[in-house]
N, CA, C and O of each residue as an XYZ file, in Angstrom:
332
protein
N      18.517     22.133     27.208
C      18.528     21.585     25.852
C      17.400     22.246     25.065
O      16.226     22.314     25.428
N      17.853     22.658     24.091
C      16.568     23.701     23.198
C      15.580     22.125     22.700
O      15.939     20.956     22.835
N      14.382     22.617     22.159
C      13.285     21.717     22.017
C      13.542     21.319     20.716
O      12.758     20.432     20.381
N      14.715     21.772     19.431
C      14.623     20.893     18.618
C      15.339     20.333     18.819
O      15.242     19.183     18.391
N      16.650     20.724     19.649
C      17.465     19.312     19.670
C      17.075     17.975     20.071
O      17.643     16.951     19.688
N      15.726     18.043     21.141
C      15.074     17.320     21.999
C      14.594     16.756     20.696
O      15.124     15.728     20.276
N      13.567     17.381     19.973
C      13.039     16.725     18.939
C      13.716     15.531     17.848
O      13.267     14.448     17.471
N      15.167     16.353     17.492
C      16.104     15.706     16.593
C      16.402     14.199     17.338
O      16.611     13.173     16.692
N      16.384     14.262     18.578
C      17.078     13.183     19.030
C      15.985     11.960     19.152
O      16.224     10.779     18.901
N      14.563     12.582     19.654
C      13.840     11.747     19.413
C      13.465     11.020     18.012
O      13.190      9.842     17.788
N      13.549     12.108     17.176
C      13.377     11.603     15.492
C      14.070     10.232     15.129
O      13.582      9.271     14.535
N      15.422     10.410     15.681
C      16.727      9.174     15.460
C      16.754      7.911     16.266
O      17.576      7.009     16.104
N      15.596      7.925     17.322
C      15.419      6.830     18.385
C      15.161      5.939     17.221
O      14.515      5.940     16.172
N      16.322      4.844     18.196
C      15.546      3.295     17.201
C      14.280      2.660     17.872
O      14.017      2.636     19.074
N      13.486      2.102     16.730
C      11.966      1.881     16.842
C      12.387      0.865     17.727
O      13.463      0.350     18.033
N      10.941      0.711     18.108
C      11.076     -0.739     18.952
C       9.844     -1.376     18.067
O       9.571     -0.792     17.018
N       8.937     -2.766     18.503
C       8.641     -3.765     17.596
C       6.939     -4.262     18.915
O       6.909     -4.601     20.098
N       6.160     -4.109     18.177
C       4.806     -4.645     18.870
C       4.558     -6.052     18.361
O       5.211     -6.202     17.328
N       3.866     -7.156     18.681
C       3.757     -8.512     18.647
C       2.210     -8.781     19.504
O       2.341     -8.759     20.728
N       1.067     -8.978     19.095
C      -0.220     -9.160     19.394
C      -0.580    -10.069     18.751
O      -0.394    -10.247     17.547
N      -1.341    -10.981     19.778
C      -1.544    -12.859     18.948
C      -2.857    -12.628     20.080
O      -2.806    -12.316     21.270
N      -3.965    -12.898     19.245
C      -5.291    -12.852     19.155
C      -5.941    -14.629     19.425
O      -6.041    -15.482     18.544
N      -6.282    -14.780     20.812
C      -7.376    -16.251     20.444
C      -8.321    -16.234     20.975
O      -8.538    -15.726     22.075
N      -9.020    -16.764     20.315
C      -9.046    -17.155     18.641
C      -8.793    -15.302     17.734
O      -9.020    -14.176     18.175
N      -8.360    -15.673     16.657
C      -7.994    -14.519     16.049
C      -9.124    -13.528     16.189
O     -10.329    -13.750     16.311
N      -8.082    -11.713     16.117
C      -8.740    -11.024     15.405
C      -8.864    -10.779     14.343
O      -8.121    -11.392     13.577
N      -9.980     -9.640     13.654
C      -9.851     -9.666     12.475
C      -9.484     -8.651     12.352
O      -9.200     -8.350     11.193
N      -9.268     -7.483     13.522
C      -8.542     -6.283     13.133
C      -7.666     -6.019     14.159
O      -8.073     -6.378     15.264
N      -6.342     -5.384     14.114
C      -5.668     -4.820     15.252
C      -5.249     -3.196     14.865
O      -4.533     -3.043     13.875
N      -5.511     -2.474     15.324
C      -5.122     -1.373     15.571
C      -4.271     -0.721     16.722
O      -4.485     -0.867     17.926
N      -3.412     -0.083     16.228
C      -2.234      1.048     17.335
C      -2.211      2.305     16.953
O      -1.853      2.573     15.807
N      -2.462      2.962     17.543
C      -2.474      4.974     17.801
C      -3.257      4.896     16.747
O      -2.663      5.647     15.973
N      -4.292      4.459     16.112
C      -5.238      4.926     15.017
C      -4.808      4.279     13.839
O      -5.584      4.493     12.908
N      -3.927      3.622     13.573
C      -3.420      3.139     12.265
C      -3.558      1.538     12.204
O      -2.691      1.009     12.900
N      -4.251      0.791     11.681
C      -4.663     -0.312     11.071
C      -3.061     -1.066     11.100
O      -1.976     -0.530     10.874
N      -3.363     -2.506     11.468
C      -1.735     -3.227     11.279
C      -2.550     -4.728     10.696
O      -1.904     -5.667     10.231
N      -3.658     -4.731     10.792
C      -4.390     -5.957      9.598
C      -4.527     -6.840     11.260
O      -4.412     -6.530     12.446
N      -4.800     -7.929     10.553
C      -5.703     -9.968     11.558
C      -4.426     -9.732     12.178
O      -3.352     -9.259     11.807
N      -4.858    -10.181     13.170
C      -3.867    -11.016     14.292
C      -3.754    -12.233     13.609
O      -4.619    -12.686     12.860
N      -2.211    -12.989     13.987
C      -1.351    -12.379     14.603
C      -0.544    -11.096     13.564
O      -0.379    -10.968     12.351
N      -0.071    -10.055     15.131
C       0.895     -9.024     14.147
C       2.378     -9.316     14.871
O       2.614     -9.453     16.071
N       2.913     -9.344     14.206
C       4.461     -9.859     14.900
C       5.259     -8.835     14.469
O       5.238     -8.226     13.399
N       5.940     -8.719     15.396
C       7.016     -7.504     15.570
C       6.810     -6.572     13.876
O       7.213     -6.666     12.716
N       5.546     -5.331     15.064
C       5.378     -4.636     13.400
C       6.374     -3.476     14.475
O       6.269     -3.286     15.687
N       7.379     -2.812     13.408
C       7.713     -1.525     13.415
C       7.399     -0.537     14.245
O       6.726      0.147     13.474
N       7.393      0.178     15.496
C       6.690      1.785     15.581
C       7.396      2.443     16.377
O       7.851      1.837     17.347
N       7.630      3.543     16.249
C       8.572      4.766     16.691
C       8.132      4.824     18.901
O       7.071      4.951     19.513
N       9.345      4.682     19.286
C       8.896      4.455     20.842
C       7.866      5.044     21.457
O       7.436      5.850     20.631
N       7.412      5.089     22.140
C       6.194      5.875     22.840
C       4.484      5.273     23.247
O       4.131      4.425     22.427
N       3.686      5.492     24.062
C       2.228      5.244     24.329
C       1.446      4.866     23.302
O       1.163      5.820     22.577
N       0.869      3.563     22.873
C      -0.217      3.534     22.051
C      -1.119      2.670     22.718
O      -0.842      1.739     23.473
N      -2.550      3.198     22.254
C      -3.752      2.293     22.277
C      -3.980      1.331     21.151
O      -4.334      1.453     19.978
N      -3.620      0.235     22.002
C      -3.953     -0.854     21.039
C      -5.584     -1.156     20.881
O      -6.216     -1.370     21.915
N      -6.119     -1.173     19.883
C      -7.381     -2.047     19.518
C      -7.418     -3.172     18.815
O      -6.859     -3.436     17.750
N      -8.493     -4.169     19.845
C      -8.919     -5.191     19.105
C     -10.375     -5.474     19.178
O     -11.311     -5.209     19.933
N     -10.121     -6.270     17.823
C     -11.732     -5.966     17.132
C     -12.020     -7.522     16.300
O     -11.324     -7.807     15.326
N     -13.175     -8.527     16.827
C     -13.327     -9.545     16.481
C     -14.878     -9.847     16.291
O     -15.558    -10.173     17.264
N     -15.434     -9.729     14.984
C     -16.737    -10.222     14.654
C     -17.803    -11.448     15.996
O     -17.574    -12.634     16.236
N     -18.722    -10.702     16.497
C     -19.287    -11.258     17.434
C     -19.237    -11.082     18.659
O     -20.258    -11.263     19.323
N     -18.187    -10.735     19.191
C     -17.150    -10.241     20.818
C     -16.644     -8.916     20.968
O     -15.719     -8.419     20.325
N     -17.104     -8.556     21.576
C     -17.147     -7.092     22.386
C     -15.819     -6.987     21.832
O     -15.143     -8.007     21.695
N     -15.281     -5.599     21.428
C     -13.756     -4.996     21.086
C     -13.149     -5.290     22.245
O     -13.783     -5.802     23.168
N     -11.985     -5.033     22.325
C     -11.251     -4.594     23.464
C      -9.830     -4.227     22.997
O      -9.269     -4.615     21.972
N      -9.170     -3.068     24.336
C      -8.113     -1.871     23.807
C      -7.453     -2.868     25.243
O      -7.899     -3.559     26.158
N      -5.884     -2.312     24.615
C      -4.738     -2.367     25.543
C      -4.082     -0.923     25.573
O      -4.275     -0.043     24.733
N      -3.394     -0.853     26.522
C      -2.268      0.494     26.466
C      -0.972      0.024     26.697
O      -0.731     -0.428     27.817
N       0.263      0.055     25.507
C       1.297     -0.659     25.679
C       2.312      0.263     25.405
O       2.036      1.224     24.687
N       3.095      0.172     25.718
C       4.396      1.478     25.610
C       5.417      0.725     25.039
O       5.796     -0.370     25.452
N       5.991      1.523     23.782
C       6.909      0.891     23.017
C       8.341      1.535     23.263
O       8.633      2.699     22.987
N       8.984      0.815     23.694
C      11.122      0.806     23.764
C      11.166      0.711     22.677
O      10.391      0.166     21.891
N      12.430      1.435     22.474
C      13.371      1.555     21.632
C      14.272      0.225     21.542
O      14.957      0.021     22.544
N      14.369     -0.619     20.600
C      14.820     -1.701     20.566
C      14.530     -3.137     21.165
O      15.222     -4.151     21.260
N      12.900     -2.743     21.624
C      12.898     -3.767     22.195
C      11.364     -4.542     22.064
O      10.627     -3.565     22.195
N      10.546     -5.604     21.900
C       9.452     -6.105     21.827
C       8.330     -6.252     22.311
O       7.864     -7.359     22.579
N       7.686     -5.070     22.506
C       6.255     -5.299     23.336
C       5.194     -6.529     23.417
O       4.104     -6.155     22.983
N       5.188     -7.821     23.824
C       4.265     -8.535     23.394
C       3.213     -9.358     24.066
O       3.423     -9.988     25.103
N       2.158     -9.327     23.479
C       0.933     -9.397     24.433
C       0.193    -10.661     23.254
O       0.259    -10.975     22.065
N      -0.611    -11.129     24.707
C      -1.469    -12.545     23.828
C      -2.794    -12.070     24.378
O      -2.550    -11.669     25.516
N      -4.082    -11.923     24.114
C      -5.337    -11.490     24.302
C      -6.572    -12.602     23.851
O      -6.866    -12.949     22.707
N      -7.118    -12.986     24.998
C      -8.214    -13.594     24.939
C      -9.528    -13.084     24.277
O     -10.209    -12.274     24.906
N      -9.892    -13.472     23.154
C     -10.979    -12.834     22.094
C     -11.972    -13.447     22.426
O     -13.025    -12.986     21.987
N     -12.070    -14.834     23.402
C     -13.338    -15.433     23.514
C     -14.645    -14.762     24.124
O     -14.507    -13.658     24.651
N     -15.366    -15.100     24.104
C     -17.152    -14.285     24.541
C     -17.441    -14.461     25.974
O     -18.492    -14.031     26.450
């Protein structure tokens, strides 16, 4: 299979949907570098594949996940923000 067809086909994958619920909330969540705002983020949008999730809560050490997003389907994670 030549590499753009590979490409084309990946282009057309249907997204799949991330869902991160923060407690007590964060005040920031981040995936692959791009800002998605406070927890909770409920089924935001993103094209399938590896992201580093960050979380980030005034007072409490950050902390990252690594979650892999399907095509059609809901990645979802609940994360303890306490100290």
């Amino acid at each position: 299979v030549p590499a753009a067809a590979t490409a084309t086909a990946a282009a057309k994958a249907e997204p799949g949907f991330l869902t991160v619920v923060c407690d007590p909330a964060c005040d920031s969540v981040s995936a692959g570098g791009c800002s998605l705002g406070p927890s909770p983020v409920v089924r935001v949008q993103l094209p399938p594949g590896n992201y580093g999730v960050g979380l980030r809560r005034k007072g409490v050490p950050s902390k990252s996940l690594s979650v892999t997003i399907v095509s059609g389907k809901t990645s979802a994670h609940r994360v303890n923000m306490g100290s």
